[in-house]
CSV table of C-alpha atoms in Angstrom, one decimal:
chain,number,residue,atom,x,y,z
A,106,MET,CA,91.6,33.5,55.6
A,107,SER,CA,91.6,36.6,53.7
A,108,PHE,CA,88.1,37.7,54.7
A,109,PHE,CA,89.2,37.4,58.8
A,110,LEU,CA,92.5,39.3,57.7
A,111,ARG,CA,90.2,41.8,55.8
A,112,LEU,CA,87.6,41.9,58.6
A,113,SER,CA,90.6,42.4,61.3
A,114,ARG,CA,91.9,45.3,59.2
A,115,THR,CA,88.8,46.7,59.4
A,116,LEU,CA,88.4,46.4,63.1
A,117,LEU,CA,91.4,48.0,63.2
A,118,VAL,CA,90.8,50.8,61.2
A,119,VAL,CA,87.5,51.7,63.1
A,120,VAL,CA,89.1,51.4,66.4
A,121,LEU,CA,92.3,53.4,65.6
A,122,SER,CA,89.6,56.1,64.1
A,123,SER,CA,87.5,56.1,67.3
A,124,LEU,CA,90.8,56.4,69.3
A,125,ALA,CA,92.2,59.2,67.2
A,126,ALA,CA,88.7,61.0,67.6
A,127,LEU,CA,88.9,60.5,71.4
A,128,ILE,CA,92.0,61.9,71.4
A,129,SER,CA,91.4,65.0,69.5
A,130,SER,CA,88.4,65.9,71.2
A,131,CYS,CA,90.3,65.8,74.6
A,132,ALA,CA,93.1,67.9,73.2
A,133,ALA,CA,90.8,70.4,72.0
A,134,PRO,CA,91.6,73.7,73.6
A,135,SER,CA,89.3,75.3,76.4
A,136,ALA,CA,89.3,78.4,76.6
A,137,SER,CA,91.1,80.0,79.6
A,138,ALA,CA,92.0,83.4,80.9
A,139,LEU,CA,95.2,85.0,80.3
A,140,GLU,CA,97.9,84.2,82.6
A,141,ALA,CA,100.3,86.3,84.1
A,142,GLY,CA,103.3,86.8,81.4
A,143,ASP,CA,101.2,86.5,78.6
A,144,ILE,CA,100.4,90.5,78.1
A,145,VAL,CA,103.0,92.3,79.4
A,146,LEU,CA,103.1,96.0,78.5
A,147,GLN,CA,106.3,98.3,79.0
A,148,VAL,CA,106.5,101.8,78.5
A,149,SER,CA,109.6,104.3,78.4
A,150,PRO,CA,110.1,107.2,79.8
A,151,ALA,CA,107.0,106.8,81.6
A,152,GLU,CA,107.4,110.7,82.7
A,153,GLN,CA,108.8,113.6,80.5
A,154,GLU,CA,109.3,117.2,81.1
A,155,ILE,CA,108.2,119.3,77.7
A,156,ASP,CA,109.0,123.0,77.1
A,157,LEU,CA,106.2,124.9,75.1
A,158,ALA,CA,105.4,128.3,73.4
A,159,PRO,CA,102.2,129.7,72.6
A,160,SER,CA,101.2,128.7,68.9
A,161,GLN,CA,103.9,126.2,68.9
A,162,THR,CA,103.6,122.2,67.4
A,163,TYR,CA,105.8,120.1,69.7
A,164,THR,CA,106.6,116.8,68.7
A,165,GLY,CA,107.8,113.7,71.3
A,166,SER,CA,107.9,110.5,71.7
A,167,PHE,CA,107.9,107.2,74.1
A,168,THR,CA,109.0,103.8,73.3
A,169,VAL,CA,106.2,100.3,74.1
A,170,GLU,CA,107.6,97.3,74.4
A,171,ASN,CA,105.7,93.8,74.5
A,172,VAL,CA,107.8,91.6,76.9
A,173,GLY,CA,104.9,89.2,77.5
A,174,ARG,CA,103.9,85.8,75.4
A,175,GLU,CA,101.4,86.8,73.5
A,176,ALA,CA,100.8,89.6,70.7
A,177,PHE,CA,98.6,92.7,71.4
A,178,THR,CA,97.1,95.5,70.1
A,179,PHE,CA,97.5,98.8,72.0
A,180,THR,CA,95.6,101.9,72.0
A,181,LEU,CA,96.4,105.9,72.9
A,182,SER,CA,94.5,108.0,74.1
A,183,ALA,CA,95.0,111.6,76.0
A,184,HIS,CA,93.4,112.4,80.2
A,185,PRO,CA,94.1,115.1,82.2
A,186,TYR,CA,96.7,114.6,84.8
A,187,GLN,CA,96.0,116.2,88.3
A,188,VAL,CA,96.7,115.4,91.7
A,189,SER,CA,94.8,115.3,94.7
A,190,GLY,CA,95.1,116.0,98.9
A,191,PRO,CA,98.4,116.6,100.1
A,192,ASP,CA,99.3,113.0,99.8
A,193,TYR,CA,98.9,114.0,96.0
A,194,THR,CA,96.7,110.8,95.4
A,195,PRO,CA,96.7,110.5,91.0
A,196,VAL,CA,93.6,112.0,89.8
A,197,PHE,CA,93.3,111.1,85.9
A,198,THR,CA,89.5,112.6,85.4
A,199,THR,CA,89.4,115.8,86.8
A,200,GLU,CA,89.8,118.7,84.4
A,201,THR,CA,91.3,122.1,85.6
A,202,ALA,CA,93.0,125.2,84.3
A,203,TYR,CA,96.1,123.3,84.5
A,204,THR,CA,95.3,119.7,82.3
A,205,THR,CA,94.0,121.7,79.4
A,206,LEU,CA,97.0,120.3,77.7
A,207,SER,CA,95.6,116.6,77.1
A,208,THR,CA,93.1,118.7,74.6
A,209,TRP,CA,96.0,119.8,72.9
A,210,LEU,CA,97.6,116.1,72.0
A,211,SER,CA,97.4,114.5,68.9
A,212,PHE,CA,98.9,111.0,67.9
A,213,ASP,CA,100.3,109.7,64.3
A,214,GLN,CA,98.6,106.8,64.8
A,215,ASN,CA,95.9,105.7,67.9
A,216,ASN,CA,96.7,102.0,67.7
A,217,LEU,CA,99.5,99.8,66.9
A,218,ASP,CA,99.8,96.1,66.8
A,219,LEU,CA,102.8,94.7,68.9
A,220,ALA,CA,104.2,90.9,68.4
A,221,PRO,CA,106.4,90.0,71.5
A,222,GLY,CA,109.9,91.2,71.5
A,223,PRO,CA,109.9,94.5,69.3
A,224,SER,CA,109.2,97.7,70.1
A,225,ALA,CA,107.3,100.3,68.9
A,226,GLY,CA,108.0,104.3,69.0
A,227,VAL,CA,105.1,106.6,69.3
A,228,THR,CA,105.2,110.2,68.4
A,229,TYR,CA,102.8,112.5,69.8
A,230,HIS,CA,102.3,116.0,68.9
A,231,VAL,CA,101.1,119.0,71.1
A,232,HIS,CA,99.5,121.9,68.8
A,233,VAL,CA,99.6,125.0,71.7
A,234,PRO,CA,96.9,127.7,71.4
A,235,ALA,CA,97.7,131.3,70.6
A,236,ASP,CA,95.8,132.4,73.7
A,237,VAL,CA,97.1,130.3,76.4
A,238,PRO,CA,98.2,131.4,79.1
A,239,GLY,CA,102.0,130.9,80.9
A,240,GLY,CA,102.4,128.6,83.5
A,241,CYS,CA,102.3,124.5,83.7
A,242,GLN,CA,100.2,121.9,82.1
A,243,TYR,CA,99.6,118.4,83.0
A,244,ALA,CA,98.3,115.5,80.9
A,245,ALA,CA,98.9,111.8,80.8
A,246,ILE,CA,98.7,109.8,77.5
A,247,ILE,CA,97.1,106.2,78.5
A,248,VAL,CA,98.8,103.3,76.8
A,249,GLU,CA,96.2,100.6,76.9
A,250,THR,CA,95.9,97.1,75.9
A,251,ARG,CA,92.5,95.1,75.4
A,252,ASP,CA,93.5,92.0,74.5
A,253,ALA,CA,91.6,89.9,76.7
A,254,ASP,CA,89.7,86.4,76.5
A,255,ASP,CA,86.3,86.9,75.9
A,256,THR,CA,85.4,84.0,77.8
A,257,ALA,CA,87.1,84.9,81.1
A,258,ALA,CA,84.7,86.5,83.5
A,259,MET,CA,86.8,88.6,85.0
A,260,ARG,CA,88.6,90.5,81.8
A,261,ILE,CA,91.5,92.5,82.2
A,262,VAL,CA,92.2,95.8,81.0
A,263,SER,CA,96.2,97.4,81.2
A,264,GLN,CA,97.3,100.3,81.1
A,265,ILE,CA,99.8,102.5,82.0
A,266,ALA,CA,100.3,106.4,81.9
A,267,VAL,CA,103.0,108.5,80.4
A,268,LEU,CA,102.7,111.8,82.1
A,269,LEU,CA,103.6,114.9,80.5
A,270,TYR,CA,104.5,118.1,82.5
A,271,ALA,CA,104.7,120.7,80.2
A,272,HIS,CA,106.0,124.7,81.1
A,273,VAL,CA,104.3,127.0,79.0
A,274,SER,CA,106.1,130.5,78.3
A,275,GLY,CA,104.5,133.4,79.1
A,276,GLU,CA,103.5,135.2,82.6
A,277,GLN,CA,105.2,132.4,85.0
A,278,ARG,CA,104.7,133.1,88.9
A,279,LEU,CA,107.1,130.9,90.9
A,280,ALA,CA,105.4,131.3,94.6
A,281,GLY,CA,104.9,128.6,97.5
A,282,SER,CA,104.9,128.9,101.5
A,283,LEU,CA,105.6,126.2,104.4
A,284,LEU,CA,102.4,125.6,105.8
A,285,ASP,CA,103.9,123.4,108.8
A,286,GLN,CA,106.6,121.3,109.6
A,287,GLN,CA,106.8,119.0,112.8
A,288,LEU,CA,109.4,116.7,114.4
A,289,PRO,CA,108.6,114.4,117.2
A,290,ASN,CA,109.4,115.3,121.1
A,291,VAL,CA,108.7,111.9,122.9
A,292,LEU,CA,107.9,108.8,121.1
A,293,LEU,CA,106.3,106.0,123.2
A,294,GLY,CA,106.5,103.0,120.6
A,295,SER,CA,105.4,105.3,116.9
A,296,SER,CA,107.6,105.4,114.3
A,297,PHE,CA,110.1,108.4,114.1
A,298,THR,CA,108.4,110.6,111.3
A,299,SER,CA,109.2,114.2,110.4
A,300,VAL,CA,106.6,115.8,108.5
A,301,ALA,CA,106.6,119.1,106.2
A,302,THR,CA,103.4,120.7,104.6
A,303,VAL,CA,104.2,123.3,101.6
A,304,GLU,CA,101.7,124.9,99.4
A,305,ASN,CA,102.2,126.3,95.8
A,306,THR,CA,100.5,129.6,95.3
A,307,GLY,CA,102.3,130.2,91.8
A,308,ASN,CA,101.4,128.6,88.3
A,309,LEU,CA,104.5,126.8,87.9
A,310,ASP,CA,105.7,123.8,90.0
A,311,PHE,CA,108.6,123.3,91.8
A,312,ASP,CA,110.8,121.1,93.9
A,313,LEU,CA,110.3,120.5,97.7
A,314,ILE,CA,114.1,119.6,99.0
A,315,HIS,CA,113.6,117.6,102.4
A,316,THR,CA,116.4,116.3,104.9
A,317,LEU,CA,116.6,114.6,108.0
A,318,THR,CA,119.7,114.5,110.1
A,319,VAL,CA,119.4,112.6,113.3
A,320,THR,CA,122.5,112.4,115.9
A,321,ASP,CA,123.0,110.7,119.4
A,322,PHE,CA,122.3,113.1,121.9
A,323,PHE,CA,125.3,112.1,124.0
A,324,THR,CA,128.1,110.9,121.8
A,325,GLY,CA,127.2,113.0,118.6
A,326,ARG,CA,127.8,110.3,116.1
A,327,THR,CA,125.3,110.9,113.2
A,328,VAL,CA,123.0,107.4,112.8
A,329,VAL,CA,120.4,109.1,109.8
A,330,ASN,CA,121.9,111.3,107.2
A,331,GLN,CA,120.6,111.9,103.2
A,332,SER,CA,121.9,108.2,102.2
A,333,THR,CA,120.7,106.5,105.0
A,334,ALA,CA,117.9,104.4,103.4
A,335,ASN,CA,115.2,102.0,105.5
A,336,PRO,CA,115.0,97.9,105.1
A,337,ASP,CA,112.2,98.5,102.6
A,338,GLY,CA,114.4,101.1,100.3
A,339,THR,CA,112.7,104.2,101.3
A,340,HIS,CA,115.0,107.3,101.8
A,341,ALA,CA,115.2,107.8,105.6
A,342,GLY,CA,117.0,111.1,105.5
A,343,PHE,CA,116.0,112.8,101.8
A,344,ALA,CA,112.9,113.3,99.6
A,345,GLU,CA,113.0,115.7,96.8
A,346,GLN,CA,109.2,116.0,95.5
A,347,VAL,CA,107.6,118.0,93.3
A,348,VAL,CA,104.7,120.7,94.2
A,349,LEU,CA,101.9,121.1,91.2
A,350,PRO,CA,100.6,124.7,91.1
A,351,ALA,CA,97.6,125.0,93.3
A,352,THR,CA,98.2,122.1,95.6
A,353,THR,CA,99.7,121.4,99.2
A,354,ARG,CA,101.8,119.1,99.4
A,355,THR,CA,103.0,117.1,102.6
A,356,SER,CA,106.3,115.5,102.7
A,357,THR,CA,106.9,112.8,105.1
A,358,LEU,CA,110.6,111.2,106.3
A,359,THR,CA,110.4,108.2,108.4
A,360,TRP,CA,112.9,106.4,110.3
A,361,SER,CA,112.3,103.0,110.3
A,362,GLY,CA,115.7,101.6,112.1
A,363,ALA,CA,115.1,103.4,115.2
A,364,PRO,CA,116.3,101.8,118.3
A,365,ALA,CA,113.0,101.6,121.0
A,366,LEU,CA,115.3,103.3,123.7
A,367,GLY,CA,117.0,106.8,123.1
A,368,LEU,CA,117.6,110.3,123.4
A,369,PHE,CA,118.4,111.9,120.0
A,370,ARG,CA,119.1,115.3,118.4
A,371,ALA,CA,116.8,115.5,115.1
A,372,HIS,CA,117.6,118.3,112.6
A,373,GLN,CA,115.0,118.7,109.5
A,374,THR,CA,115.6,120.8,106.8
A,375,LEU,CA,113.4,122.4,103.9
A,376,SER,CA,114.2,123.9,100.8
A,377,PHE,CA,112.0,125.3,97.9
A,378,LEU,CA,112.2,128.3,95.8
A,379,ASP,CA,114.7,130.5,97.3
A,380,GLN,CA,113.4,129.9,100.6
A,381,ALA,CA,114.9,127.5,103.2
A,382,TYR,CA,113.8,126.3,106.9
A,383,ASP,CA,115.1,124.7,109.8
A,384,LEU,CA,114.0,122.9,112.5
A,385,GLU,CA,115.9,121.3,115.7
A,386,GLN,CA,114.4,119.0,118.1
A,387,VAL,CA,115.8,116.6,120.8
A,388,VAL,CA,113.8,113.2,120.6
A,389,PHE,CA,113.0,110.9,123.6
A,390,LEU,CA,112.4,107.2,122.5
A,391,CYS,CA,111.1,104.9,125.0
A,392,PRO,CA,108.9,102.0,125.1
A,393,VAL,CA,105.3,102.4,126.5
A,394,TRP,CA,105.6,99.5,128.9
A,395,LEU,CA,109.0,100.8,130.1
A,396,VAL,CA,107.1,103.7,130.9
A,397,GLY,CA,104.6,101.8,132.8
A,398,LEU,CA,107.2,99.8,134.8
A,399,LEU,CA,108.9,103.3,136.1
A,400,ALA,CA,105.4,104.7,136.9
A,401,VAL,CA,104.6,101.4,139.0
A,402,PHE,CA,108.2,102.4,140.7
A,403,VAL,CA,107.6,105.7,141.3
A,404,LEU,CA,104.3,104.9,142.7
A,405,LEU,CA,105.9,102.2,145.2
A,406,LEU,CA,108.2,104.3,146.3
A,407,ILE,CA,106.2,107.1,147.2
A,408,VAL,CA,104.0,104.5,149.0
A,409,TRP,CA,107.1,103.0,150.8
A,410,LEU,CA,108.8,106.2,151.8
A,411,ILE,CA,105.1,107.4,153.3
A,412,LEU,CA,105.0,104.0,155.3
A,413,ARG,CA,108.7,104.3,156.4
A,414,PHE,CA,107.8,108.2,157.7
A,415,ARG,CA,104.8,106.5,159.4
A,416,ARG,CA,106.6,104.4,161.0
A,417,HIS,CA,109.3,106.8,162.1
A,418,CYS,CA,106.6,108.9,163.7
A,419,GLN,CA,105.0,106.4,165.6
A,420,ALA,CA,108.4,105.7,166.8
A,421,ARG,CA,109.2,108.9,168.0
A,422,ARG,CA,105.6,109.2,170.0
A,423,ASP,CA,105.9,105.9,171.4
A,424,ARG,CA,109.3,107.1,173.0
A,425,LEU,CA,107.9,110.5,174.1
A,426,ALA,CA,105.0,108.3,175.8
B,300,MET,CA,103.2,96.1,154.7
B,301,GLU,CA,106.0,98.4,154.3
B,302,HIS,CA,108.1,94.9,153.8
B,303,PHE,CA,106.3,93.8,151.2
B,304,ILE,CA,106.3,97.4,149.6
B,305,LYS,CA,109.9,97.2,150.1
B,306,LYS,CA,110.3,93.9,148.1
B,307,ALA,CA,108.0,94.8,145.4
B,308,LEU,CA,110.0,98.3,144.6
B,309,VAL,CA,113.4,96.2,144.3
B,310,ALA,CA,111.5,93.4,142.1
B,311,THR,CA,110.1,96.2,140.0
B,312,GLY,CA,113.6,97.9,139.7
B,313,LEU,CA,115.3,94.5,138.6
B,314,LEU,CA,112.5,94.0,136.2
B,315,ALA,CA,112.5,97.3,134.3
B,316,ALA,CA,116.7,97.0,134.5
B,317,ALA,CA,116.6,93.3,133.1
B,318,LEU,CA,113.9,94.6,130.2
B,319,VAL,CA,116.1,97.1,129.1
B,320,THR,CA,119.1,95.7,128.6
B,321,LEU,CA,116.8,93.0,126.5
B,322,LEU,CA,115.9,96.3,124.2
B,323,PRO,CA,117.6,96.8,120.6
B,324,LEU,CA,119.5,99.9,121.5
B,325,SER,CA,121.7,100.1,118.8
B,326,SER,CA,120.8,101.5,115.2
B,327,TYR,CA,122.9,101.5,112.1
B,328,ALA,CA,124.9,105.0,111.7
B,329,ALA,CA,125.3,106.4,108.7
B,330,ASP,CA,128.8,106.5,106.6
B,331,SER,CA,130.9,109.0,108.1
B,332,ALA,CA,132.4,109.4,104.4
B,333,THR,CA,130.0,110.1,101.7
B,334,THR,CA,130.6,110.2,97.5
B,335,THR,CA,128.3,111.8,95.5
B,336,VAL,CA,127.2,109.5,92.9
B,337,THR,CA,125.4,110.8,89.9
B,338,VAL,CA,123.1,108.1,88.4
B,339,ASN,CA,120.5,108.9,85.2
B,340,VAL,CA,117.7,106.4,86.0
B,341,ALA,CA,115.5,105.8,83.2
B,342,LYS,CA,111.9,106.2,83.6
B,343,VAL,CA,110.6,102.7,83.0
B,344,ILE,CA,107.3,101.2,84.0
B,345,ARG,CA,106.0,97.6,83.2
B,346,LEU,CA,102.8,96.0,83.7
B,347,ASP,CA,101.6,92.6,83.9
B,348,ALA,CA,98.3,92.3,84.8
B,349,ALA,CA,96.0,89.2,84.9
B,350,SER,CA,92.6,88.1,87.0
B,351,GLY,CA,94.6,84.1,87.5
B,352,GLY,CA,91.4,82.1,86.4
B,353,ASP,CA,88.8,81.6,84.4
B,354,THR,CA,85.5,82.1,86.9
B,355,ILE,CA,84.8,82.4,90.1
B,356,ASN,CA,82.4,79.7,91.2
B,357,LEU,CA,79.6,81.4,93.3
B,358,VAL,CA,78.1,79.7,96.5
B,359,ALA,CA,75.3,81.0,98.3
B,360,ASN,CA,75.6,82.4,101.9
B,361,GLN,CA,79.2,82.9,101.6
B,362,VAL,CA,81.4,85.3,100.2
B,363,SER,CA,83.4,83.7,96.9
B,364,THR,CA,86.7,84.8,96.0
B,365,GLY,CA,89.3,85.4,93.6
B,366,ASN,CA,92.4,87.4,92.5
B,367,ILE,CA,93.8,90.1,90.3
B,368,SER,CA,97.5,90.0,90.4
B,369,ALA,CA,99.4,93.0,88.8
B,370,GLN,CA,103.5,92.5,88.8
B,371,VAL,CA,105.2,95.9,88.2
B,372,TYR,CA,108.7,97.1,87.4
B,373,SER,CA,108.9,100.8,87.7
B,374,THR,CA,112.2,102.7,88.4
B,375,MET,CA,110.4,105.2,90.3
B,376,PRO,CA,107.6,105.1,93.0
B,377,TYR,CA,104.5,104.1,91.3
B,378,THR,CA,100.7,103.6,91.9
B,379,ILE,CA,98.2,101.1,90.9
B,380,SER,CA,94.6,102.2,90.3
B,381,LEU,CA,91.6,100.0,89.5
B,382,SER,CA,88.4,101.1,87.3
B,383,ALA,CA,85.7,99.7,85.7
B,384,ALA,CA,83.8,101.3,82.6
B,385,LYS,CA,81.1,99.2,83.7
B,386,PRO,CA,81.4,98.7,87.6
B,387,ALA,CA,78.5,96.0,87.8
B,388,LEU,CA,79.0,92.5,87.2
B,389,GLN,CA,76.9,91.7,84.2
B,390,HIS,CA,74.6,88.7,83.2
B,391,THR,CA,76.2,87.7,79.7
B,392,THR,CA,73.0,87.2,78.1
B,393,SER,CA,70.5,89.0,80.0
B,394,ALA,CA,70.7,92.6,80.7
B,395,THR,CA,68.3,92.2,83.9
B,396,TYR,CA,70.6,90.6,86.1
B,397,SER,CA,73.8,92.2,87.7
B,398,ILE,CA,75.6,92.3,91.0
B,399,PRO,CA,76.4,95.8,91.6
B,400,ALA,CA,79.9,97.0,92.8
B,401,SER,CA,79.7,97.6,96.6
B,402,SER,CA,82.1,98.4,99.9
B,403,ASN,CA,79.4,95.9,101.1
B,404,VAL,CA,80.4,92.4,100.3
B,405,THR,CA,78.1,90.0,102.8
B,406,PRO,CA,76.6,86.9,102.4
B,407,GLY,CA,72.8,87.5,101.8
B,408,THR,CA,73.6,90.6,99.4
B,409,ASN,CA,74.2,90.9,95.7
B,410,ALA,CA,77.4,92.3,95.4
B,411,TRP,CA,81.0,92.5,94.6
B,412,GLY,CA,84.3,94.3,95.4
B,413,ILE,CA,87.9,94.3,95.6
B,414,LYS,CA,90.2,94.7,98.5
B,415,LYS,CA,92.7,97.4,98.3
B,416,SER,CA,96.4,96.5,99.2
B,417,GLY,CA,96.9,95.7,102.6
B,418,GLU,CA,93.1,96.5,103.8
B,419,SER,CA,90.6,93.7,104.9
B,420,ASN,CA,87.6,95.6,104.0
B,421,TYR,CA,86.2,95.5,100.1
B,422,THR,CA,86.2,98.8,98.2
B,423,ALA,CA,83.6,99.4,95.3
B,424,ILE,CA,85.1,99.7,91.9
B,425,SER,CA,83.8,102.6,89.7
B,426,THR,CA,84.1,103.9,86.6
B,427,THR,CA,86.8,106.4,88.0
B,428,PRO,CA,90.1,105.0,88.9
B,429,ILE,CA,90.9,104.8,92.1
B,430,VAL,CA,94.3,104.0,93.7
B,431,PHE,CA,94.3,100.7,95.0
B,432,TYR,CA,98.1,100.2,95.8
B,433,ASP,CA,100.5,102.9,96.5
B,434,GLY,CA,104.5,102.1,96.1
B,435,THR,CA,106.7,104.4,98.1
B,436,ALA,CA,109.8,103.1,96.4
B,437,ALA,CA,110.9,101.6,92.7
B,438,THR,CA,110.8,97.7,92.4
B,439,PRO,CA,113.4,95.7,92.1
B,440,ALA,CA,114.6,94.4,88.4
B,441,ALA,CA,112.3,91.2,88.6
B,442,GLY,CA,109.3,93.5,89.6
B,443,THR,CA,106.7,93.2,92.8
B,444,THR,CA,103.4,91.3,92.6
B,445,THR,CA,100.4,93.0,94.1
B,446,ASN,CA,97.6,90.8,94.9
B,447,PHE,CA,93.8,92.2,94.9
B,448,GLU,CA,91.4,89.6,96.3
B,449,VAL,CA,87.9,90.1,94.5
B,450,GLY,CA,84.8,88.9,96.5
B,451,ILE,CA,81.5,87.9,95.5
B,452,SER,CA,78.4,87.2,97.5
B,453,LEU,CA,74.9,86.3,96.1
B,454,GLY,CA,71.6,87.5,97.9
B,455,GLY,CA,68.9,86.2,95.6
B,456,ASN,CA,67.0,87.3,92.5
B,457,LEU,CA,69.5,86.2,90.2
B,458,ALA,CA,69.3,84.2,86.9
B,459,ALA,CA,72.0,81.2,86.8
B,460,GLY,CA,74.5,81.8,84.2
B,461,THR,CA,77.9,84.1,84.1
B,462,TYR,CA,78.4,87.5,85.2
B,463,SER,CA,81.1,89.2,84.1
B,464,THR,CA,83.0,92.8,83.6
B,465,ASP,CA,86.2,94.3,82.5
B,466,VAL,CA,88.4,95.7,85.1
B,467,THR,CA,91.0,98.2,84.2
B,468,VAL,CA,94.6,98.1,86.0
B,469,LEU,CA,96.3,101.4,85.4
B,470,ALA,CA,100.1,102.1,86.6
B,471,ALA,CA,101.6,105.2,86.7
B,472,PHE,CA,104.7,106.8,88.5
B,473,SER,CA,103.8,108.7,91.7
B,474,ASP,CA,104.6,112.3,92.0
């Protein structure tokens, strides 16, 4: 009996051990890529305006927060910042006379570990050369985390740019000109858009304020003003945009809630530096299919009138005959 | 003939009148009285980028797809730019084999690309950040997720195994 008891106990241990091994091998974590919410990087303020002077050392700061589930290490690097084209596509690699700021930057620490929850204050220093000319300078401090899973095929590197807009004292020139402004005249189903293009010919950036006011032609009721918002959250009647030196900027205001048919009076204003411009236009909105129907109607009317006239002439000839 | 034309004329006129009545002619009116409120908006931007999965299993003679998602919370209009220090998908153990970044991702070619938000064609990623999404407004507090489809096609002469690269997702305020 004791033999069978020992045998049973031994078999039980063997079975339990095997079961435990099986469970542990199934539960062994398999490598998996990071999921949304794992590495979440937050920076504030992500845009700063600073005033500099030659030979000055300026110290600034911003905050980096880990709002994800996983700890990460972030690194800091300085890059030039410029824009390209009238749509102001950001460029972080082009070096110009206005992007040398990136070479003046240094950091107390170039990398920091950050656990989920707390935030880290980042200090940067700008060492302004003595011989720098006055005007604007632009740079981006890139905050980067590379804590991607090495086993994933598509590893993600997350970056946030802190944009620096610096005004260096010295010879500063504010200059700009309006290149073009447009309001629609007749809209056959296309969007109600006002456009203005401004050029900065100085060495300092300036703000362009672009407004659009639309009133009903017959009633005078205002349907769009500076506080009007489109369904997507954009402003239909107001835009304030910066124009960087040696660039051309196109500002566009779109009224996406315009009706399909109507007659309106549109008034556009532009102001930058000490210049102000006004443009007013009567705008007729009509769907293209209605124009087609009206064209068919007019054509039929003409044909009918011609046929009627010919019948009338024929009847007269018959009477005279 | 004249009678027919007359009927057609009346029908066209009635049709135009009926369709005009169905048009949405009303538009929202701006407030007649406005109050100016000044609000200081904190300049905050948050990025949560993920590749959405371990690997993309490649199948011959078709474009295999994956996804890169970027959830951004931003208090100002922003852009999302993508780049890669090494744009080609590289075999993990052999430097000989790679899949180049290309906008021509079609079955029969070794290529991979990423679609910009709202576009149907692929864009070749490069070492320079390229704007793949341009947001014209700030996001709601929960953030906005933008998905970028990754497409990979096979043309042959590639060794079996895993091909990988690092894709950099850069979020920044737009001017």
